[in-house]
Amino acid sequence: MSLKIALAQVNFLVGNIEANVDKIIEASVYARDHLNADLVVFPELTITGYPAEDLLFRADFIAAANNAIYLLAERVTDIAMVVGFPERDDNKLYNSAVVLHQGVILACYRKQILPNYGVFDEQRYFTAGHQPCVFEFNGTFIGLTICEDVWKQGIIDNAKQAGAELMLTLNASPFNSGKIHQREAIICQQVKAAKIPLVYVNQVGGQDELIFDGASFVADLHGNIVFRAEEFKEQISVIEFDGHNTLLSSCAPLYNKISSEYQALVLGIKDYVRKNGFQGAILGLSGGIDSALVLALAVDALGQDKVEVVLMPSEYTQGMSNEDAIKQADILGVKYHTIPIAPAVNAFTDMLADIFAGTSKDATEENIQARCRGVILMALSNKQGKLLLTTGNKSEMSVGYATLYGDMAGGFAPIKDVPKLLVYDLARYRNSIAQVIPERVITRPPSAELAPDQIDADSLPPYDVLDPILERYVELDQSAEEIISAGFRREDVVRAINLVDRNEYKRRQSPPGIRITSRAFGRDRRYPITSGYKGI
Amino acid sequence: MSLKIALAQVNFLVGNIEANVDKIIEASVYARDHLNADLVVFPELTITGYPAEDLLFRADFIAAANNAIYLLAERVTDIAMVVGFPERDDNKLYNSAVVLHQGVILACYRKQILPNYGVFDEQRYFTAGHQPCVFEFNGTFIGLTICEDVWKQGIIDNAKQAGAELMLTLNASPFNSGKIHQREAIICQQVKAAKIPLVYVNQVGGQDELIFDGASFVADLHGNIVFRAEEFKEQISVIEFDGHNTLLSSCAPLYNKISSEYQALVLGIKDYVRKNGFQGAILGLSGGIDSALVLALAVDALGQDKVEVVLMPSEYTQGMSNEDAIKQADILGVKYHTIPIAPAVNAFTDMLADIFAGTSKDATEENIQARCRGVILMALSNKQGKLLLTTGNKSEMSVGYATLYGDMAGGFAPIKDVPKLLVYDLARYRNSIAQVIPERVITRPPSAELAPDQIDADSLPPYDVLDPILERYVELDQSAEEIISAGFRREDVVRAINLVDRNEYKRRQSPPGIRITSRAFGRDRRYPITSGYKGI
C-alpha cells in the first residue's frame, strides 16, 4: 500500500487561469515522470492563485476557473492531481479541492472554516462546506482539508472518523515573522492528537502585500516533521506513505528570524516587479539607512543591472550623505544619477512668494523639497517603465513622518512594514554576508535632511522607545494605559499614539508594501480616517 | 395603549463615544420634553457610530462603549431609549441594541444577519445572535431588529411569533443612487407579509466614503409608509402607535435622482471637512467641467468664505479656460489665486534634460505639469490647513486618465464615484437652481490641456460610449462578451476594459471619495493590483 506523494510548492500568478493551468500540468508531469509520484498536491485555490479578491465576483472568471478543472482532468493522466479552485454550485461559491485522476473527478472537498480576520475576507466570497471528504486511492483512504481547517480542532478528527488514514492539506498561508513556528506547532499538535499523518502544501511567492513562504511539510502520525520544503522557493518534492505512516525524507533547515525577514522582502520585490511586468526599479538614494537597505534588497531581488538610483541633494544634504550614497552605488555596481533639487525648489518658492508673504516657515517648505524629489523620480519611472520603490519604514508610516506625494511617492514600498530598529538589524545582517552598506550609514543619527542640522530625534521619541510603543499600539491593540503601565513614559506614549491616530489619511494613500509582521498597514488594518477616537 | 415613539435620525462621529453619548442624551431629552415621546429609537451602533471598522478590535474602545450604556441608562429618565452598541459578552462581540428605561436595561437584542459584502465587513467583527427579542413597554409588546435583519425573510416573522405587535429597527444603511426606493420597497414588502407595523431609524451623515441618507420611516401593518423623515438631514420626529397600528403622520417627499445625488455629494464634503477639523477647502480650478462642479458643491457644502481656488495655467491652457474659471469664482464669490506653472515645469525640464536627451515626449512630460500643480496645491493646503479637494471623476478613475500625485493629489475626492456624463447632468442641475457654472464650461469638449489642442476624445472613447461600458464592467461585473453583445463595439470594449484592469495601482493610492453608485472604488471593490486576469 505504499504511496508516493508529490508536494508542488509553486508560485502562481493571481488571476491568470491559463498560465496557472500550464504550471499545474508542467508540475504534474514532472512529479509523475521524474519523481515517480502517484499523486501530486497543489496549494489552495491553485487555479486562480490566492487571494483573487473581488475577481471572485466575476461570473466569467468563475466560469473559466471551473472549466479549467475539466480541461486539466483530461490533460494529465497516470497521476492523481489534488487541485484547489473556486467551485460554483447552485449559485453558491465554495473554496474547494478536487482530486483529478484519469480524466475524472475522484472527489471534491469544500473548505469548512473560512477565515474572515486579519488579511482574510473569505466569508465575503465563499459558503462553508459542512462535511469531511475521504477518498480511496491505490488502496489508501485519504482525507482532504484546506488551510484554516487544520488550525481548528475537530476537522481532522472528523476526517479520521470518516475513515481517513492520511490527510492532505492545500494552503495559502501568508508569511509573517515567526509564523512558521506557530504554524508547524499548531498543526503538528492537531496531527499528534488525531494520530494521523498529514501532508501540508503551501503556496510560495509575493502577491501585492502578502508573501507566501512555502515551507511545505509532512508530519508523521506522532506529529514529528519528517519532511520540509525550502522557504521562499518553488520546489516539487516527493515523500512516501507506507500504508501506515509517512516516512522520514529530508527537512530543509529553517531560516532564522532576521534571514527569513530579509528573504521575504527580497521575494516580495522580485515578484511585484516580475508579475507586474516592470523593466526594473529605481529609487532615490539619500545616504540614509532606509534607502540604503531598500537598494540592497532591490539588487538582491532583481540584479544590479535592473536597479538605478538617483541622488537629489539640497542645501541641507550633508556631504557625507552624497559620499555614502555614491559609495554604496559603486559597491553594488548600480547606475546612479545626481540631480540637485534647488532649481525646482527655488521655482516653487518664487511662485508661492506672494501668497506666502508674511507667513513663517513650517512643514510646508520641507514638503516642497520632498515633493520635488517625488516629481523627479516619477518622471524617471514614467519615462523608463521602471518601478519606483519608496523607502519609508514602518515607524515613519505609523507616525506620519513622511511627505505624501514626496518621499511616499512610488509604486511599491518594500520596507513599509519594517520598524526602524529592524531596518538597522537587516542592514547589519546584509553586511554580515558582504559589506554593501557603508558603515557610516548605519552609525550616523537618522535625519530627513529637510531643514538645517535636522535629525529625527527633534520630532520623534528615540526609536528604541518609539518602536516598542508602536508595536504595542498597532500590532497588539494595547491601550495607552497598558503601554504606560508596561514602563513607558506617558509623554512618549501620548505623542506616539496621537501621531498614529492622526495619520490614517496618509497611510490610506501610501503604496502597497510587503507584510512581515502580524499587523501591517494593509488589508489587515482597516481604520476609519474620519474618527473621533482618541487612543489617549 | 397608545405609544408615542420618537425617531432620532442623528449624525454621529465615528469613534467619539463621549460626544455621541452627549448627543444621545440631548436628543432623548428633546424627544421627552418637546415631543412628549414615551420611547426614542436611535440608529445602529449609536454609541460608536457606523462603521467603526477595526476600532472594534481595541479592548479599550469596546470597554468604553459598554460602560457608556450603563452611564446613559442613569443619565436620562422618564423616556425609554433604544440604543445600539457593540456588546462584549464572554469574549464575543455582538452588534446589539438595548432598551434603557429608568436606569435599567429592559431588553437586549443581538443582530442575527451580519452583512459581509459590498462595503460591509460585519463578520470580521461580530458574532451573530440567534433569537428574537420582544419586550413589553407600557402594555405594548415590541420587537427589535437591526438593519440587515429586515432585508431577509424570517426575522420579522419570528419576532411576531414571539409576540411582537410593533417592530423597531435600528439602521446604518448607506446611500447610493436609487437605494431609498429599493430599501422602502423590500422592507415594506416584509412588513406587509408579516402584518406588523415597523419603525425604521437610519443614521444620517458622511463617514469617509459613505453617506448615510437618513430618510427614516414608519410603515403601517399594510406596508404603507405613514411617516418619512427628511433625507440628508438630522431630524427628531415623533409618531404614534395606537395599540394596533401606526397612525399616519407626515411624509417628507423624496428627492428625485439627480437632486439626491447632489445632496449626497454636498453632505459628504461638509461632513468630511467638519468632522476632520479642516479650516476649509481649496481646489485647482481649470475652467473644465469637473473642477467647476466640485467648486459648486464645495461652496454649497461649506460656504463661499471657506473655499479658495487656484488657477494654474500652462502654455497649453486656452484663454477661455482662465476666463471661465475666473467668471465662476466671481459668480460664487470665492477667493482665487493665479499661479502659472511654467517656472516649475521649466526647472524640471532643465534638470532632466541630460537624462532625457534623445527620448521623445510622452505622458512623462504631461505628468510633470500635473505634478507641478499638485505641489502648488499641497503647499497651499499645508500652509493654511485647508483640505485639498481633487476633482477627478469616476470615468477617469476607471481608466486611469489622471496623474498620480498630480491632479490625483488631495485629501478628498468628491466626484470620484460620479461618471463623466453624470458630472454634466449635475452641473446642469445646479445651474437650473441658479447659474453658477459658465455655460461654455458645459458645452466645450473636455480636455486635460496637457498637450497642444488635446481633447479627451484623443485618448478615450466618447463618454456616451465609455460610461455605459464602465458601468457594465465595474458596477455590474459583466464580462466583455456580455457588453459586446449588448451592442457596444468590440474595440471600444477592449480599450476600456484593458484600461480599467491596468490602473488598479493608481486607484489604490487615490484619496477617498463619496460613494453614490452601487459600486464605487472604495471598500466595495477590492481588486488585486498584481493580477494576470485579463477582462478581455
Coordinates of N, CA and C in Angstrom, one line a residue, chain A residues 304-473:
Chain A
Q304 N 21.9 43.8 -10.2 CA 22.4 45.2 -10.3 C 22.0 46.0 -11.6
D305 N 21.9 45.2 -12.7 CA 21.6 45.9 -14.0 C 20.2 46.3 -14.1
K306 N 19.3 45.9 -13.2 CA 17.9 46.2 -13.2 C 17.6 47.4 -12.3
V307 N 18.5 47.8 -11.5 CA 18.3 48.8 -10.5 C 19.1 50.1 -10.8
E308 N 18.4 51.2 -10.6 CA 19.0 52.5 -10.9 C 18.7 53.4 -9.7
V309 N 19.6 54.3 -9.3 CA 19.4 55.2 -8.2 C 19.6 56.6 -8.6
V310 N 18.9 57.5 -7.8 CA 19.1 58.9 -8.1 C 19.4 59.6 -6.8
L311 N 20.5 60.4 -6.8 CA 20.8 61.3 -5.7 C 20.2 62.7 -5.9
M312 N 19.5 63.2 -5.0 CA 18.8 64.5 -5.2 C 19.2 65.4 -4.0
P313 N 20.4 65.9 -4.0 CA 20.8 66.7 -2.8 C 20.2 68.1 -2.8
S314 N 20.1 68.6 -1.6 CA 19.6 70.0 -1.4 C 20.6 70.7 -0.6
E315 N 20.4 72.0 -0.3 CA 21.3 72.7 0.6 C 21.4 72.1 2.0
Y316 N 20.4 71.3 2.4 CA 20.5 70.7 3.7 C 21.2 69.3 3.7
T317 N 21.5 68.8 2.5 CA 22.1 67.5 2.4 C 23.6 67.6 2.8
Q318 N 24.0 66.8 3.8 CA 25.4 66.8 4.2 C 26.3 66.1 3.2
G319 N 27.5 66.6 3.1 CA 28.5 66.0 2.2 C 28.6 64.5 2.4
M320 N 28.6 64.0 3.6 CA 28.7 62.6 3.8 C 27.6 61.8 3.2
S321 N 26.4 62.4 3.1 CA 25.2 61.7 2.6 C 25.5 61.3 1.1
N322 N 26.0 62.3 0.4 CA 26.3 62.1 -1.0 C 27.4 61.1 -1.2
E323 N 28.5 61.2 -0.4 CA 29.6 60.3 -0.4 C 29.2 58.9 -0.2
D324 N 28.4 58.7 0.9 CA 28.0 57.3 1.2 C 27.1 56.7 0.2
A325 N 26.2 57.6 -0.4 CA 25.3 57.1 -1.4 C 26.1 56.6 -2.6
I326 N 27.0 57.4 -3.1 CA 27.8 57.1 -4.2 C 28.6 55.8 -3.9
K327 N 29.2 55.8 -2.7 CA 30.0 54.6 -2.3 C 29.1 53.3 -2.4
Q328 N 27.9 53.4 -1.9 CA 27.1 52.2 -2.0 C 26.7 51.8 -3.4
A329 N 26.4 52.8 -4.2 CA 26.0 52.6 -5.6 C 27.2 51.9 -6.3
D330 N 28.4 52.4 -6.0 CA 29.6 51.8 -6.6 C 29.9 50.3 -6.1
I331 N 29.7 50.1 -4.8 CA 29.9 48.8 -4.3 C 29.0 47.8 -5.0
L332 N 27.7 48.2 -5.2 CA 26.7 47.3 -5.7 C 26.7 47.4 -7.3
G333 N 27.5 48.3 -7.8 CA 27.6 48.4 -9.3 C 26.3 48.8 -10.0
V334 N 25.5 49.7 -9.3 CA 24.3 50.2 -10.0 C 24.5 51.6 -10.5
K335 N 23.8 51.9 -11.6 CA 23.9 53.2 -12.3 C 23.3 54.2 -11.3
Y336 N 23.9 55.4 -11.3 CA 23.3 56.5 -10.5 C 23.4 57.8 -11.2
H337 N 22.4 58.6 -10.9 CA 22.3 60.0 -11.4 C 22.3 60.9 -10.2
T338 N 22.8 62.1 -10.4 CA 22.7 63.1 -9.4 C 22.0 64.3 -10.0
I339 N 20.9 64.7 -9.3 CA 20.1 65.8 -9.8 C 19.8 66.7 -8.6
P340 N 20.5 67.8 -8.4 CA 20.2 68.7 -7.3 C 18.9 69.3 -7.4
I341 N 18.1 69.4 -6.3 CA 16.7 69.8 -6.4 C 16.5 71.4 -6.4
A342 N 17.6 72.1 -6.1 CA 17.5 73.5 -5.9 C 16.7 74.3 -7.0
P343 N 16.9 74.0 -8.3 CA 16.2 74.8 -9.3 C 14.7 74.7 -9.2
A344 N 14.2 73.5 -8.9 CA 12.7 73.3 -8.8 C 12.2 73.9 -7.5
V345 N 13.0 73.7 -6.4 CA 12.5 74.2 -5.1 C 12.5 75.7 -5.2
N346 N 13.5 76.3 -5.8 CA 13.5 77.8 -5.9 C 12.4 78.3 -6.8
A347 N 12.1 77.6 -7.9 CA 10.9 78.0 -8.7 C 9.6 78.0 -7.9
F348 N 9.4 76.9 -7.1 CA 8.1 76.9 -6.3 C 8.2 78.0 -5.3
T349 N 9.3 78.2 -4.7 CA 9.4 79.2 -3.6 C 9.0 80.6 -4.2
D350 N 9.6 80.9 -5.4 CA 9.2 82.2 -6.1 C 7.7 82.2 -6.4
M351 N 7.2 81.1 -7.0 CA 5.8 81.1 -7.4 C 4.9 81.3 -6.3
L352 N 5.3 80.9 -5.1 CA 4.4 81.0 -3.9 C 4.7 82.2 -3.0
A353 N 5.7 82.9 -3.4 CA 6.2 84.0 -2.5 C 5.1 85.0 -2.2
D354 N 4.4 85.5 -3.2 CA 3.3 86.4 -2.9 C 2.3 85.9 -1.9
I355 N 1.8 84.7 -2.1 CA 0.8 84.1 -1.3 C 1.3 83.8 0.1
F356 N 2.6 83.4 0.2 CA 3.2 83.0 1.5 C 3.8 84.2 2.2
A357 N 3.7 85.4 1.6 CA 4.4 86.6 2.3 C 3.8 86.8 3.7
G358 N 4.7 86.9 4.6 CA 4.3 87.2 6.0 C 4.0 85.9 6.8
T359 N 4.1 84.8 6.2 CA 4.0 83.5 7.0 C 5.4 83.1 7.3
S360 N 5.4 82.2 8.4 CA 6.7 81.7 8.8 C 6.9 80.3 8.2
K361 N 8.2 79.9 8.1 CA 8.5 78.5 7.6 C 7.9 77.5 8.5
D362 N 7.4 76.4 7.9 CA 6.9 75.3 8.6 C 7.1 74.0 7.8
A363 N 6.3 73.0 8.1 CA 6.5 71.7 7.3 C 6.2 71.9 5.8
T364 N 5.5 73.0 5.4 CA 5.2 73.2 4.0 C 6.4 73.3 3.2
E365 N 7.4 74.0 3.7 CA 8.7 74.2 2.9 C 9.5 72.9 2.8
E366 N 9.4 72.1 3.9 CA 10.0 70.8 3.9 C 9.4 69.8 2.9
N367 N 8.0 69.9 2.9 CA 7.3 69.1 2.0 C 7.6 69.4 0.5
I368 N 7.8 70.7 0.2 CA 8.1 71.1 -1.2 C 9.3 70.4 -1.6
Q369 N 10.3 70.3 -0.8 CA 11.6 69.6 -1.2 C 11.3 68.2 -1.5
A370 N 10.6 67.5 -0.5 CA 10.3 66.1 -0.7 C 9.5 65.9 -2.0
R371 N 8.6 66.8 -2.3 CA 7.7 66.6 -3.5 C 8.5 66.9 -4.7
C372 N 9.5 67.8 -4.7 CA 10.3 67.9 -5.9 C 11.0 66.6 -6.2
R373 N 11.5 66.0 -5.2 CA 12.2 64.7 -5.4 C 11.2 63.7 -6.0
G374 N 9.9 63.7 -5.5 CA 8.9 62.8 -6.0 C 8.7 63.0 -7.5
V375 N 8.6 64.3 -7.9 CA 8.4 64.6 -9.3 C 9.5 64.0 -10.2
I376 N 10.7 64.2 -9.7 CA 11.9 63.8 -10.5 C 11.9 62.2 -10.6
L377 N 11.7 61.6 -9.5 CA 11.7 60.1 -9.5 C 10.5 59.5 -10.4
M378 N 9.4 60.2 -10.3 CA 8.2 59.7 -11.1 C 8.5 59.9 -12.5
A379 N 9.1 61.0 -12.9 CA 9.4 61.3 -14.3 C 10.3 60.2 -14.8
L380 N 11.4 59.8 -14.1 CA 12.3 58.8 -14.5 C 11.5 57.4 -14.6
S381 N 10.7 57.2 -13.6 CA 9.9 55.9 -13.6 C 9.0 55.9 -14.8
N382 N 8.3 57.0 -15.1 CA 7.4 57.0 -16.3 C 8.1 56.8 -17.6
K383 N 9.2 57.5 -17.7 CA 10.0 57.5 -19.0 C 10.6 56.1 -19.3
Q384 N 11.0 55.5 -18.2 CA 11.7 54.2 -18.4 C 10.9 52.9 -18.1
G385 N 9.7 53.1 -17.6 CA 8.9 51.9 -17.3 C 9.5 51.1 -16.1
K386 N 10.2 51.8 -15.3 CA 10.8 51.2 -14.1 C 9.9 51.5 -12.9
L387 N 9.8 50.5 -12.0 CA 9.0 50.7 -10.8 C 9.8 51.6 -9.8
L388 N 9.1 52.7 -9.3 CA 9.7 53.5 -8.3 C 9.4 52.8 -6.9
L389 N 10.5 52.5 -6.2 CA 10.4 52.0 -4.9 C 10.5 53.1 -3.9
T390 N 9.5 53.2 -3.0 CA 9.6 54.2 -1.9 C 10.3 53.5 -0.7
T391 N 11.0 54.4 0.1 CA 11.9 53.8 1.0 C 11.5 54.1 2.5
G392 N 10.2 54.4 2.7 CA 9.8 54.7 4.1 C 9.6 53.4 4.9
N393 N 9.9 53.5 6.2 CA 9.8 52.3 7.1 C 8.5 52.4 7.9
K394 N 8.3 51.4 8.7 CA 7.0 51.3 9.4 C 6.9 52.3 10.5
S395 N 8.0 52.7 11.1 CA 7.9 53.7 12.2 C 7.4 55.0 11.6
E396 N 8.0 55.4 10.4 CA 7.6 56.6 9.8 C 6.1 56.5 9.3
M397 N 5.7 55.4 8.7 CA 4.3 55.2 8.3 C 3.4 55.3 9.5
S398 N 3.8 54.8 10.6 CA 2.9 54.8 11.8 C 2.7 56.3 12.3
V399 N 3.7 57.1 12.3 CA 3.6 58.4 12.9 C 3.4 59.5 11.9
G400 N 3.4 59.1 10.6 CA 3.2 60.1 9.5 C 4.5 60.9 9.3
Y401 N 5.6 60.4 9.6 CA 6.9 61.2 9.4 C 7.4 61.0 8.0
A402 N 6.6 61.5 7.1 CA 6.8 61.2 5.6 C 6.0 62.2 4.9
T403 N 6.3 62.5 3.7 CA 5.6 63.5 2.9 C 4.8 62.8 1.8
L404 N 3.5 63.0 1.9 CA 2.5 62.4 0.9 C 2.9 63.1 -0.5
Y405 N 3.0 62.2 -1.5 CA 3.4 62.6 -2.9 C 4.9 63.1 -2.9
G406 N 5.6 63.0 -1.8 CA 7.0 63.3 -1.8 C 7.8 62.0 -1.7
D407 N 8.4 61.8 -0.5 CA 9.1 60.5 -0.3 C 8.1 59.3 -0.2
M408 N 6.8 59.6 -0.1 CA 5.9 58.5 -0.2 C 5.5 58.1 -1.6
A409 N 5.9 58.9 -2.6 CA 5.6 58.6 -4.0 C 6.3 57.3 -4.4
G410 N 5.5 56.5 -5.1 CA 6.1 55.3 -5.7 C 5.1 54.2 -5.8
G411 N 5.5 53.1 -6.5 CA 4.5 52.0 -6.8 C 4.6 51.0 -5.7
F412 N 5.7 50.9 -5.0 CA 5.8 49.7 -4.1 C 6.7 50.2 -2.9
A413 N 6.4 49.8 -1.7 CA 7.1 50.3 -0.5 C 7.6 49.1 0.2
P414 N 8.8 48.6 -0.2 CA 9.3 47.3 0.3 C 9.4 47.2 1.9
I415 N 9.9 48.4 2.5 CA 10.1 48.3 4.0 C 9.0 49.0 4.8
K416 N 7.9 49.1 4.2 CA 6.7 49.8 4.8 C 6.3 49.1 6.1
D417 N 6.6 47.8 6.2 CA 6.2 47.1 7.5 C 7.4 46.7 8.3
V418 N 8.5 47.4 8.0 CA 9.8 47.2 8.8 C 10.0 48.3 9.8
P419 N 9.9 48.1 11.1 CA 10.2 49.2 12.0 C 11.6 49.6 11.9
K420 N 11.9 50.9 12.3 CA 13.2 51.4 12.1 C 14.3 50.6 12.8
L421 N 14.1 50.1 14.0 CA 15.2 49.3 14.6 C 15.5 48.1 13.8
L422 N 14.5 47.5 13.2 CA 14.7 46.3 12.4 C 15.4 46.7 11.0
V423 N 15.1 47.9 10.6 CA 15.9 48.4 9.4 C 17.4 48.3 9.7
Y424 N 17.8 48.7 10.8 CA 19.2 48.6 11.2 C 19.7 47.2 11.3
D425 N 18.8 46.3 11.9 CA 19.2 44.9 12.0 C 19.4 44.3 10.7
L426 N 18.5 44.6 9.8 CA 18.5 44.0 8.4 C 19.7 44.5 7.7
A427 N 20.1 45.8 7.9 CA 21.3 46.3 7.2 C 22.5 45.6 7.7
R428 N 22.6 45.4 9.0 CA 23.8 44.7 9.6 C 23.8 43.3 9.2
Y429 N 22.6 42.7 9.1 CA 22.6 41.3 8.6 C 23.1 41.2 7.2
R430 N 22.7 42.1 6.3 CA 23.1 42.1 4.9 C 24.6 42.3 4.9
N431 N 25.1 43.2 5.7 CA 26.5 43.5 5.7 C 27.3 42.3 6.3
S432 N 26.7 41.5 7.1 CA 27.4 40.4 7.6 C 27.7 39.3 6.6
I433 N 26.9 39.3 5.5 CA 27.1 38.4 4.4 C 28.2 39.0 3.5
A434 N 28.1 40.3 3.2 CA 29.1 41.0 2.4 C 28.8 42.5 2.6
Q435 N 29.8 43.3 2.9 CA 29.6 44.7 3.2 C 29.1 45.4 1.9
V436 N 27.8 45.8 1.9 CA 27.3 46.5 0.8 C 26.8 47.9 1.2
I437 N 26.6 48.1 2.5 CA 26.1 49.4 3.0 C 27.3 50.0 3.8
P438 N 27.7 51.2 3.4 CA 28.8 51.9 4.1 C 28.5 52.0 5.6
E439 N 29.5 51.7 6.4 CA 29.3 51.6 7.9 C 28.7 52.9 8.4
R440 N 29.2 54.1 7.9 CA 28.7 55.4 8.4 C 27.2 55.5 8.3
V441 N 26.6 54.9 7.2 CA 25.2 55.0 7.0 C 24.4 54.4 8.2
I442 N 25.0 53.3 8.8 CA 24.4 52.6 9.9 C 24.7 53.4 11.2
T443 N 25.8 54.0 11.3 CA 26.2 54.6 12.7 C 25.7 56.0 12.9
R444 N 25.5 56.8 11.8 CA 25.2 58.2 12.0 C 23.7 58.3 12.4
P445 N 23.4 59.4 13.1 CA 22.0 59.6 13.6 C 21.0 59.8 12.4
P446 N 19.9 59.2 12.3 CA 19.0 59.3 11.2 C 18.4 60.8 11.1
S447 N 18.3 61.2 9.8 CA 17.8 62.6 9.5 C 17.1 62.6 8.2
A448 N 16.0 63.4 8.2 CA 15.3 63.6 6.9 C 16.0 64.7 6.0
E449 N 16.9 65.4 6.6 CA 17.7 66.5 5.9 C 16.8 67.4 5.1
L450 N 15.7 67.9 5.7 CA 14.8 68.8 5.1 C 14.9 70.2 5.7
A451 N 15.8 70.4 6.7 CA 16.0 71.6 7.4 C 17.4 71.6 8.0
P452 N 18.0 72.8 8.3 CA 19.4 72.8 8.8 C 19.6 71.9 10.0
D453 N 20.6 71.0 9.9 CA 21.0 70.2 11.1 C 19.9 69.4 11.7
Q454 N 18.9 69.1 10.9 CA 17.7 68.3 11.4 C 18.1 66.9 11.7
I455 N 17.6 66.3 12.8 CA 17.6 64.9 13.0 C 16.3 64.4 13.4
D456 N 16.0 63.1 13.2 CA 14.7 62.6 13.5 C 14.3 62.8 15.0
A457 N 15.3 62.7 15.9 CA 15.1 62.8 17.3 C 14.5 64.2 17.7
D458 N 14.6 65.2 16.8 CA 14.0 66.5 17.0 C 12.5 66.4 17.1
S459 N 11.9 65.5 16.2 CA 10.5 65.4 16.1 C 9.9 64.2 16.7
L460 N 10.6 63.2 17.0 CA 10.1 61.9 17.4 C 10.9 61.4 18.7
P461 N 10.2 60.6 19.5 CA 11.0 59.9 20.6 C 12.0 59.1 19.9
P462 N 13.1 58.8 20.6 CA 14.1 57.9 20.0 C 13.5 56.5 19.6
Y463 N 14.1 56.0 18.6 CA 13.4 54.8 18.0 C 13.4 53.6 19.0
D464 N 14.4 53.5 19.9 CA 14.3 52.4 20.9 C 13.2 52.6 21.9
V465 N 12.6 53.8 21.9 CA 11.4 54.0 22.7 C 10.2 53.9 21.8
L466 N 10.3 54.6 20.7 CA 9.1 54.6 19.8 C 8.7 53.3 19.2
D467 N 9.6 52.5 18.8 CA 9.3 51.2 18.1 C 8.5 50.3 19.0
P468 N 8.9 50.1 20.3 CA 8.1 49.2 21.1 C 6.7 49.8 21.4
I469 N 6.6 51.1 21.6 CA 5.3 51.7 21.8 C 4.4 51.4 20.6
L470 N 5.0 51.6 19.4 CA 4.2 51.4 18.2 C 3.8 49.9 18.0
E471 N 4.7 49.0 18.4 CA 4.3 47.6 18.3 C 3.1 47.3 19.2
R472 N 3.2 47.8 20.4 CA 2.1 47.5 21.3 C 0.8 48.2 20.9
Y473 N 0.9 49.4 20.3 CA -0.4 50.1 20.0 C -0.9 49.5 18.7

